[in-house]
Amino acid sequence: MSERAGASNSRSWVGAERLARSSSHARGWHNRRKDPLAPDHGSNLGNYEIVQLALSGLGEHAQLTSGANYAASNFGALTLNLSCCARVQLSIDNQVGVAIHQFSTSISNWGYFKGSTTILAFLNDGHIWQSNNEGHNRAYLLTNTSTFYWTTDTGATWIKALAPSRPNTFGHPVLNFHPNSDYLIWLGEVQFFALRVLPSLIISKENCSETVSADCHAVAWYSTSNGHKWTFLEQYIKTCSWTSDDFVETDPNQIICESYAQKSGNQKEEPGLPDLITAEDFYQRARQRNMLQHIISFTRHNEFMVVTTIDPDTHEIELQISPPAFHWATAQFPPSTHPQNHTTILDSTTRSLFTVISINEHPLLPLGNLLKSNAYGNYFSLSLEGINRNIAGHTDFEKIAELPGIAIANIVSNIDSLDSTESKILQSRISFNDGARWEPLLPPMQDSLGRPLDCVSPGCALHLHGRTSRRDPDLLYSTPSNVGLLVGVGNVGGALYPYEASSTFLSRDAGHTWMELFKAPYLYSFGDSGSLLVMSQDAELTDHVIYSVDQGTTWTVFKFSQERMRIKSIINASPARSHQFLLVGEPAYIETGQTIVVHLDFENTLGRKCNNGAGEAWESDFEWWNPANKGQPCTLGQRIFYQRRKQTARCWAGNSLIREPRIDYSSCPCIDDDFECEFNHFRSPNTTRECILHEGAEPLPDDKTYLLNGEYWFERTPYRKISYSSCQGGSRLDRGPAHKCVYATSPFMWREKLSWWLLSFISLIMSLCLVTWWYGRYWRNFMKKVVRCSACGGGSTKK
């Protein structure tokens, strides 16, 4: 192993022969195969094999590719071919810190602790490596026994604990986390299970995967003390989870399970299909409710729960959708579109569900239609036809981070002529109003060499590779911290070229306009909230990276080794707020099956901290940026401004300087872009792009319960308001002719009118009763006195 530290904060890697120390100030990577309970003595975990890395919280979790062995040597002179990027100023930099480490096997996945400086790397040989230079306030290391380890201080200390059983081998998630507490659910497996002789006694036999067992099955337990004490929950189940999450707030003790009706036999054989059962008070049997039967799958997407069910008699497949209150409704789709085909739920970050339903079952040419739901998730309309997919299940659809409503997708343009002998022809599309309208990406006016781009023919546009064709499918166009900055690999022309023949492009305004950076495909990663952009060649071996501190205007080259390697991923794990990066890859000789990780520290490249004071705008290093375009100040009913570092400011933004976005809802009247096609309607392919009815389909009936000021209802139109839009007034494409409410045909108004008459009648009766009581108590006595006084002449008689 060879190391070179070029900066005080550069990362070093500690091999397995070192002690697994966990002091808060120590630098480097530590092998957590050693016992975390005794970091200073290096006691071994014995035969325990780390089989899973479970992370709790909001930190990102990405897959890494396999790699190979590598050793650093003296850095030689850097030679670059600048013909690809003559317009971009390049310089050489020796201020970047670098350290290189080799692993004996490949990395299967990794995770980081949100808000800290710790990363966990999970190797295929069962070792966990920890670094405390970069980084879930929590993490759990699961072994192949009931022993596991947990940390709540971002890996500074690890606690050994015992689960009630070994992890399940059914392929189901072992741990489920509650969003706001120490509540856990553990899904293990047993062969024999007897519950319970005493309240605290559970008799079980584990390791049902080692021998053929007649009663091997999954068992769930829950803990309210982060695993210190476990309580039996249910057996013969597929999954169990807390109903509360970061998007849905329910009873904190409510649990939902996919539970099999038959509670006997070997679950690894054909157990049938589970039912969806929920209950409060930690799944008390007296409170259990069977919500749905014959469940194929159960997933959660922000505020939506999505369940796929099948009718055992007709084999009809349906999607059941529930917003937060468990009000299940069967999803309705346009004609010739049905979840009987392969269905993938993509996204629900804008109060609607996006799903792709396959329209071509050819195994080598998968594609589908992109559909979007209304706010309740039950009525889906066509958003984009012929969206591209691959056999791995990836779809070329990506929402831009932190910018609701903006998404990029790739479509198959030759659907009509597509067969097994013809390849797909892909084209890119972008939407700025949450999939209601899609349009080609605007190409740059000139290339990276300063030459004009001749892109005036019909269909000529910018096309970008998506998840199906990128070398790293988890590489995104943008990250949450670099709002408005997008990077992609593609080309200008009539269709998408092969990846190796592509160039690298950058947008500073959320995809409205683009510029070509380099005439080659590059891997990329953002750092320091978008202030730092690091790139590396992707299609060939390299010994250097390039980086920019001014959003791609100028670039600096840094050579990290004399020997070349193939970089597979560039990781900034803060996410994208740190100045430290990891290059994960392999050398030219890949027979060894080992991994190289290069740590780069850019702290010394810029020394000044950015100024974000309360003075004049020109004194600040930050700007307020509005993503709206086309002369419209609002986006989906919001006039929103994001703060980001100015392009010309040469300083570090840091984590705490970026302020929250400013949002103004008051000055955004509704426009055409705030509406999408109603159920059973689609965008016309002609130039008007109006919404028209599918052939043979029926529009939804008028909704007479939706009233304006309690007096009028509107006929339905081919449009509905986008769920995420906050616009008020203006042009309401979703409202047809208005009708004054007729109580006989409006149940809501009829009930309202009946209530008013009933209240009036009761008030009248009460008034009459009050008058009668007053008359009987006072008025009659008063009249008697008046009559008596009149009889005596109004005076007295003397004798």
mmCIF file of C-alpha atoms in Angstrom, residues 361-609:
data_model
loop_
_atom_site.group_PDB
_atom_site.id
_atom_site.type_symbol
_atom_site.label_atom_id
_atom_site.label_comp_id
_atom_site.label_asym_id
_atom_site.label_seq_id
_atom_site.Cartn_x
_atom_site.Cartn_y
_atom_site.Cartn_z
ATOM 1 C CA GLU A 361 -42.794 -6.846 -24.206
ATOM 2 C CA HIS A 362 -39.900 -7.733 -26.518
ATOM 3 C CA PRO A 363 -37.138 -8.626 -24.030
ATOM 4 C CA LEU A 364 -34.434 -6.823 -25.992
ATOM 5 C CA LEU A 365 -36.415 -3.673 -26.830
ATOM 6 C CA PRO A 366 -38.210 -2.567 -23.658
ATOM 7 C CA LEU A 367 -40.072 0.750 -23.642
ATOM 8 C CA GLY A 368 -43.252 2.139 -22.165
ATOM 9 C CA ASN A 369 -45.614 5.051 -21.723
ATOM 10 C CA LEU A 370 -45.101 7.604 -18.963
ATOM 11 C CA LEU A 371 -48.307 8.379 -17.087
ATOM 12 C CA LYS A 372 -49.041 10.856 -14.327
ATOM 13 C CA SER A 373 -51.793 10.799 -11.703
ATOM 14 C CA ASN A 374 -54.013 13.445 -10.225
ATOM 15 C CA ALA A 375 -53.542 14.628 -6.642
ATOM 16 C CA TYR A 376 -55.311 11.532 -5.238
ATOM 17 C CA GLY A 377 -53.282 9.067 -7.282
ATOM 18 C CA ASN A 378 -56.291 7.312 -8.801
ATOM 19 C CA TYR A 379 -56.703 8.834 -12.303
ATOM 20 C CA PHE A 380 -53.681 8.565 -14.624
ATOM 21 C CA SER A 381 -53.183 10.499 -17.854
ATOM 22 C CA LEU A 382 -50.617 10.051 -20.593
ATOM 23 C CA SER A 383 -47.615 12.326 -20.075
ATOM 24 C CA LEU A 384 -45.060 11.022 -22.593
ATOM 25 C CA GLU A 385 -45.361 8.232 -25.130
ATOM 26 C CA GLY A 386 -42.577 5.751 -25.873
ATOM 27 C CA ILE A 387 -40.236 6.453 -22.952
ATOM 28 C CA ASN A 388 -37.051 4.392 -23.045
ATOM 29 C CA ARG A 389 -36.319 1.532 -20.626
ATOM 30 C CA ASN A 390 -33.731 -1.242 -20.462
ATOM 31 C CA ILE A 391 -33.815 -4.887 -19.434
ATOM 32 C CA ALA A 392 -32.382 -3.998 -15.999
ATOM 33 C CA GLY A 393 -35.536 -2.002 -15.218
ATOM 34 C CA HIS A 394 -33.956 1.462 -15.492
ATOM 35 C CA THR A 395 -35.990 4.196 -17.160
ATOM 36 C CA ASP A 396 -34.701 7.327 -18.864
ATOM 37 C CA PHE A 397 -36.644 9.685 -16.633
ATOM 38 C CA GLU A 398 -35.056 12.040 -14.124
ATOM 39 C CA LYS A 399 -36.412 14.929 -12.108
ATOM 40 C CA ILE A 400 -34.017 17.804 -11.525
ATOM 41 C CA ALA A 401 -33.070 18.127 -7.863
ATOM 42 C CA GLU A 402 -34.634 20.977 -5.854
ATOM 43 C CA LEU A 403 -36.545 22.295 -8.892
ATOM 44 C CA PRO A 404 -40.109 20.926 -8.789
ATOM 45 C CA GLY A 405 -41.652 20.414 -12.194
ATOM 46 C CA ILE A 406 -38.425 20.126 -14.243
ATOM 47 C CA ALA A 407 -37.578 16.691 -15.667
ATOM 48 C CA ILE A 408 -35.590 15.166 -18.527
ATOM 49 C CA ALA A 409 -36.555 11.971 -20.366
ATOM 50 C CA ASN A 410 -35.564 9.998 -23.445
ATOM 51 C CA ILE A 411 -38.123 8.646 -25.902
ATOM 52 C CA VAL A 412 -37.905 6.024 -28.663
ATOM 53 C CA SER A 413 -38.645 7.921 -31.862
ATOM 54 C CA ASN A 414 -38.979 4.891 -34.148
ATOM 55 C CA ILE A 415 -41.717 2.995 -32.294
ATOM 56 C CA ASP A 416 -43.758 2.271 -35.404
ATOM 57 C CA SER A 417 -40.882 0.541 -37.236
ATOM 58 C CA LEU A 418 -39.197 -1.011 -34.206
ATOM 59 C CA ASP A 419 -38.593 -4.742 -34.374
ATOM 60 C CA SER A 420 -35.959 -7.261 -33.333
ATOM 61 C CA THR A 421 -33.728 -6.321 -36.273
ATOM 62 C CA GLU A 422 -33.733 -2.570 -35.697
ATOM 63 C CA SER A 423 -32.125 -0.577 -32.893
ATOM 64 C CA LYS A 424 -33.857 2.102 -30.894
ATOM 65 C CA ILE A 425 -33.443 5.698 -32.009
ATOM 66 C CA LEU A 426 -33.480 7.866 -28.890
ATOM 67 C CA GLN A 427 -34.314 11.551 -28.520
ATOM 68 C CA SER A 428 -34.306 13.705 -25.383
ATOM 69 C CA ARG A 429 -37.180 15.780 -24.055
ATOM 70 C CA ILE A 430 -37.453 18.245 -21.159
ATOM 71 C CA SER A 431 -40.490 19.419 -19.207
ATOM 72 C CA PHE A 432 -40.719 22.606 -17.145
ATOM 73 C CA ASN A 433 -44.267 22.033 -15.856
ATOM 74 C CA ASP A 434 -44.190 18.585 -14.253
ATOM 75 C CA GLY A 435 -44.738 16.511 -17.357
ATOM 76 C CA ALA A 436 -47.718 18.414 -18.752
ATOM 77 C CA ARG A 437 -45.710 19.482 -21.814
ATOM 78 C CA TRP A 438 -42.479 18.070 -23.219
ATOM 79 C CA GLU A 439 -40.150 19.778 -25.668
ATOM 80 C CA PRO A 440 -36.702 19.175 -27.200
ATOM 81 C CA LEU A 441 -33.614 20.448 -25.389
ATOM 82 C CA LEU A 442 -32.333 23.689 -26.845
ATOM 83 C CA PRO A 443 -28.873 23.088 -28.381
ATOM 84 C CA PRO A 444 -25.963 25.497 -27.787
ATOM 85 C CA MET A 445 -25.129 28.041 -30.471
ATOM 86 C CA GLN A 446 -21.490 26.909 -30.690
ATOM 87 C CA ASP A 447 -19.365 23.982 -29.660
ATOM 88 C CA SER A 448 -16.478 23.813 -27.175
ATOM 89 C CA LEU A 449 -14.045 24.921 -29.887
ATOM 90 C CA GLY A 450 -15.995 28.112 -30.522
ATOM 91 C CA ARG A 451 -17.332 26.926 -33.879
ATOM 92 C CA PRO A 452 -21.007 27.536 -34.726
ATOM 93 C CA LEU A 453 -23.311 24.514 -34.542
ATOM 94 C CA ASP A 454 -25.484 24.014 -37.604
ATOM 95 C CA CYS A 455 -28.648 22.760 -35.939
ATOM 96 C CA VAL A 456 -31.527 24.184 -37.945
ATOM 97 C CA SER A 457 -33.007 21.079 -39.560
ATOM 98 C CA PRO A 458 -36.281 19.675 -38.166
ATOM 99 C CA GLY A 459 -35.672 17.438 -35.165
ATOM 100 C CA CYS A 460 -32.194 18.786 -34.484
ATOM 101 C CA ALA A 461 -31.707 19.314 -30.760
ATOM 102 C CA LEU A 462 -29.528 18.401 -27.799
ATOM 103 C CA HIS A 463 -29.826 14.787 -26.642
ATOM 104 C CA LEU A 464 -28.453 13.421 -23.353
ATOM 105 C CA HIS A 465 -27.765 9.928 -22.100
ATOM 106 C CA GLY A 466 -29.981 8.785 -19.233
ATOM 107 C CA ARG A 467 -29.853 5.953 -16.717
ATOM 108 C CA THR A 468 -30.173 3.232 -19.351
ATOM 109 C CA SER A 469 -26.955 4.139 -21.200
ATOM 110 C CA ARG A 470 -24.712 5.951 -18.710
ATOM 111 C CA ARG A 471 -21.782 3.919 -17.423
ATOM 112 C CA ASP A 472 -22.834 4.863 -13.895
ATOM 113 C CA PRO A 473 -26.667 4.681 -13.796
ATOM 114 C CA ASP A 474 -26.725 6.476 -10.430
ATOM 115 C CA LEU A 475 -24.976 9.539 -11.865
ATOM 116 C CA LEU A 476 -27.545 12.351 -11.902
ATOM 117 C CA TYR A 477 -27.788 15.512 -13.971
ATOM 118 C CA SER A 478 -27.762 17.572 -10.757
ATOM 119 C CA THR A 479 -27.755 17.306 -6.971
ATOM 120 C CA PRO A 480 -29.797 19.223 -4.370
ATOM 121 C CA SER A 481 -26.944 21.509 -3.334
ATOM 122 C CA ASN A 482 -26.091 22.864 -6.814
ATOM 123 C CA VAL A 483 -29.506 24.243 -7.728
ATOM 124 C CA GLY A 484 -29.864 25.131 -11.397
ATOM 125 C CA LEU A 485 -26.544 23.568 -12.468
ATOM 126 C CA LEU A 486 -26.904 20.528 -14.736
ATOM 127 C CA VAL A 487 -24.292 18.347 -16.447
ATOM 128 C CA GLY A 488 -24.972 15.653 -19.034
ATOM 129 C CA VAL A 489 -23.275 13.549 -21.681
ATOM 130 C CA GLY A 490 -24.756 13.591 -25.161
ATOM 131 C CA ASN A 491 -24.665 15.264 -28.565
ATOM 132 C CA VAL A 492 -26.348 17.758 -30.865
ATOM 133 C CA GLY A 493 -28.189 16.243 -33.819
ATOM 134 C CA GLY A 494 -31.289 14.361 -34.852
ATOM 135 C CA ALA A 495 -30.883 11.545 -32.306
ATOM 136 C CA LEU A 496 -28.670 10.306 -29.469
ATOM 137 C CA TYR A 497 -25.214 8.984 -30.447
ATOM 138 C CA PRO A 498 -23.436 6.081 -28.705
ATOM 139 C CA TYR A 499 -21.944 7.026 -25.344
ATOM 140 C CA GLU A 500 -18.319 6.802 -26.512
ATOM 141 C CA ALA A 501 -19.025 9.286 -29.338
ATOM 142 C CA SER A 502 -20.687 11.862 -27.072
ATOM 143 C CA SER A 503 -19.626 15.198 -25.597
ATOM 144 C CA THR A 504 -20.165 16.750 -22.167
ATOM 145 C CA PHE A 505 -22.601 19.651 -21.703
ATOM 146 C CA LEU A 506 -23.438 22.101 -18.905
ATOM 147 C CA SER A 507 -26.501 24.215 -18.110
ATOM 148 C CA ARG A 508 -26.516 27.040 -15.547
ATOM 149 C CA ASP A 509 -30.247 27.798 -15.800
ATOM 150 C CA ALA A 510 -31.932 24.466 -15.055
ATOM 151 C CA GLY A 511 -31.889 23.207 -18.635
ATOM 152 C CA HIS A 512 -33.227 26.234 -20.513
ATOM 153 C CA THR A 513 -29.888 26.760 -22.284
ATOM 154 C CA TRP A 514 -26.758 24.611 -22.636
ATOM 155 C CA MET A 515 -23.065 24.877 -23.496
ATOM 156 C CA GLU A 516 -20.637 22.205 -24.670
ATOM 157 C CA LEU A 517 -17.694 21.702 -22.293
ATOM 158 C CA PHE A 518 -15.655 18.906 -23.866
ATOM 159 C CA LYS A 519 -15.845 16.717 -26.940
ATOM 160 C CA ALA A 520 -15.661 13.520 -24.901
ATOM 161 C CA PRO A 521 -17.794 11.816 -22.250
ATOM 162 C CA TYR A 522 -16.814 12.765 -18.699
ATOM 163 C CA LEU A 523 -17.773 11.611 -15.237
ATOM 164 C CA TYR A 524 -18.584 14.510 -12.945
ATOM 165 C CA SER A 525 -19.417 15.456 -9.388
ATOM 166 C CA PHE A 526 -20.371 18.732 -7.709
ATOM 167 C CA GLY A 527 -18.891 20.017 -4.453
ATOM 168 C CA ASP A 528 -19.200 22.937 -2.071
ATOM 169 C CA SER A 529 -22.853 23.635 -2.968
ATOM 170 C CA GLY A 530 -22.099 23.912 -6.669
ATOM 171 C CA SER A 531 -18.998 26.070 -6.318
ATOM 172 C CA LEU A 532 -16.735 23.184 -7.333
ATOM 173 C CA LEU A 533 -17.185 20.862 -10.315
ATOM 174 C CA VAL A 534 -14.793 17.902 -10.706
ATOM 175 C CA MET A 535 -14.626 15.811 -13.890
ATOM 176 C CA SER A 536 -12.733 12.808 -15.177
ATOM 177 C CA GLN A 537 -12.575 11.057 -18.527
ATOM 178 C CA ASP A 538 -15.028 8.199 -18.631
ATOM 179 C CA ALA A 539 -14.384 6.320 -21.860
ATOM 180 C CA GLU A 540 -10.635 5.740 -21.459
ATOM 181 C CA LEU A 541 -7.843 5.397 -18.924
ATOM 182 C CA THR A 542 -6.691 8.597 -17.231
ATOM 183 C CA ASP A 543 -4.188 9.875 -14.699
ATOM 184 C CA HIS A 544 -5.789 13.263 -13.982
ATOM 185 C CA VAL A 545 -8.980 15.083 -13.156
ATOM 186 C CA ILE A 546 -10.083 18.573 -14.157
ATOM 187 C CA TYR A 547 -12.035 20.948 -11.960
ATOM 188 C CA SER A 548 -13.722 24.324 -12.217
ATOM 189 C CA VAL A 549 -14.556 26.889 -9.552
ATOM 190 C CA ASP A 550 -16.534 29.212 -11.854
ATOM 191 C CA GLN A 551 -19.262 26.902 -13.181
ATOM 192 C CA GLY A 552 -17.323 25.651 -16.180
ATOM 193 C CA THR A 553 -15.833 28.867 -17.565
ATOM 194 C CA THR A 554 -12.222 27.917 -16.770
ATOM 195 C CA TRP A 555 -10.733 24.568 -15.838
ATOM 196 C CA THR A 556 -7.697 23.445 -13.871
ATOM 197 C CA VAL A 557 -5.974 20.095 -14.369
ATOM 198 C CA PHE A 558 -4.716 17.983 -11.464
ATOM 199 C CA LYS A 559 -2.668 14.846 -12.041
ATOM 200 C CA PHE A 560 -3.018 12.385 -9.179
ATOM 201 C CA SER A 561 -0.719 9.589 -10.409
ATOM 202 C CA GLN A 562 1.847 8.630 -12.987
ATOM 203 C CA GLU A 563 -0.035 5.419 -13.773
ATOM 204 C CA ARG A 564 -3.395 5.586 -15.470
ATOM 205 C CA MET A 565 -6.600 4.050 -14.150
ATOM 206 C CA ARG A 566 -10.198 3.729 -15.264
ATOM 207 C CA ILE A 567 -12.403 5.807 -13.001
ATOM 208 C CA LYS A 568 -15.858 4.323 -12.415
ATOM 209 C CA SER A 569 -17.359 6.845 -9.984
ATOM 210 C CA ILE A 570 -16.642 10.254 -8.450
ATOM 211 C CA ILE A 571 -18.177 10.610 -5.013
ATOM 212 C CA ASN A 572 -18.820 13.697 -2.943
ATOM 213 C CA ALA A 573 -20.681 12.382 0.046
ATOM 214 C CA SER A 574 -21.944 15.390 1.970
ATOM 215 C CA PRO A 575 -23.918 15.401 -0.430
ATOM 216 C CA ALA A 576 -22.120 17.720 -2.846
ATOM 217 C CA ARG A 577 -21.314 20.235 -0.095
ATOM 218 C CA SER A 578 -17.803 19.090 0.675
ATOM 219 C CA HIS A 579 -14.487 19.979 -0.935
ATOM 220 C CA GLN A 580 -13.327 16.355 -0.666
ATOM 221 C CA PHE A 581 -13.937 13.712 -3.326
ATOM 222 C CA LEU A 582 -13.362 10.001 -3.841
ATOM 223 C CA LEU A 583 -12.359 8.529 -7.190
ATOM 224 C CA VAL A 584 -13.364 4.856 -7.299
ATOM 225 C CA GLY A 585 -12.071 2.736 -10.155
ATOM 226 C CA GLU A 586 -9.690 0.166 -11.546
ATOM 227 C CA PRO A 587 -6.310 0.169 -13.372
ATOM 228 C CA ALA A 588 -5.582 -1.085 -16.856
ATOM 229 C CA TYR A 589 -4.823 -4.571 -15.535
ATOM 230 C CA ILE A 590 -8.138 -5.674 -14.066
ATOM 231 C CA GLU A 591 -7.383 -9.355 -13.525
ATOM 232 C CA THR A 592 -6.732 -8.910 -9.803
ATOM 233 C CA GLY A 593 -10.316 -8.007 -8.935
ATOM 234 C CA GLN A 594 -9.283 -5.241 -6.542
ATOM 235 C CA THR A 595 -10.467 -1.664 -6.114
ATOM 236 C CA ILE A 596 -8.642 1.666 -6.137
ATOM 237 C CA VAL A 597 -9.917 4.621 -4.166
ATOM 238 C CA VAL A 598 -8.241 8.010 -4.610
ATOM 239 C CA HIS A 599 -9.066 10.753 -2.132
ATOM 240 C CA LEU A 600 -8.807 14.354 -3.383
ATOM 241 C CA ASP A 601 -8.961 17.382 -1.104
ATOM 242 C CA PHE A 602 -9.530 20.780 -2.751
ATOM 243 C CA GLU A 603 -9.476 22.817 0.456
ATOM 244 C CA ASN A 604 -6.292 24.699 -0.437
ATOM 245 C CA THR A 605 -7.337 25.697 -3.948
ATOM 246 C CA LEU A 606 -9.415 28.628 -2.649
ATOM 247 C CA GLY A 607 -8.648 30.150 0.704
ATOM 248 C CA ARG A 608 -11.370 32.764 1.191
ATOM 249 C CA LYS A 609 -14.741 32.097 2.749
#
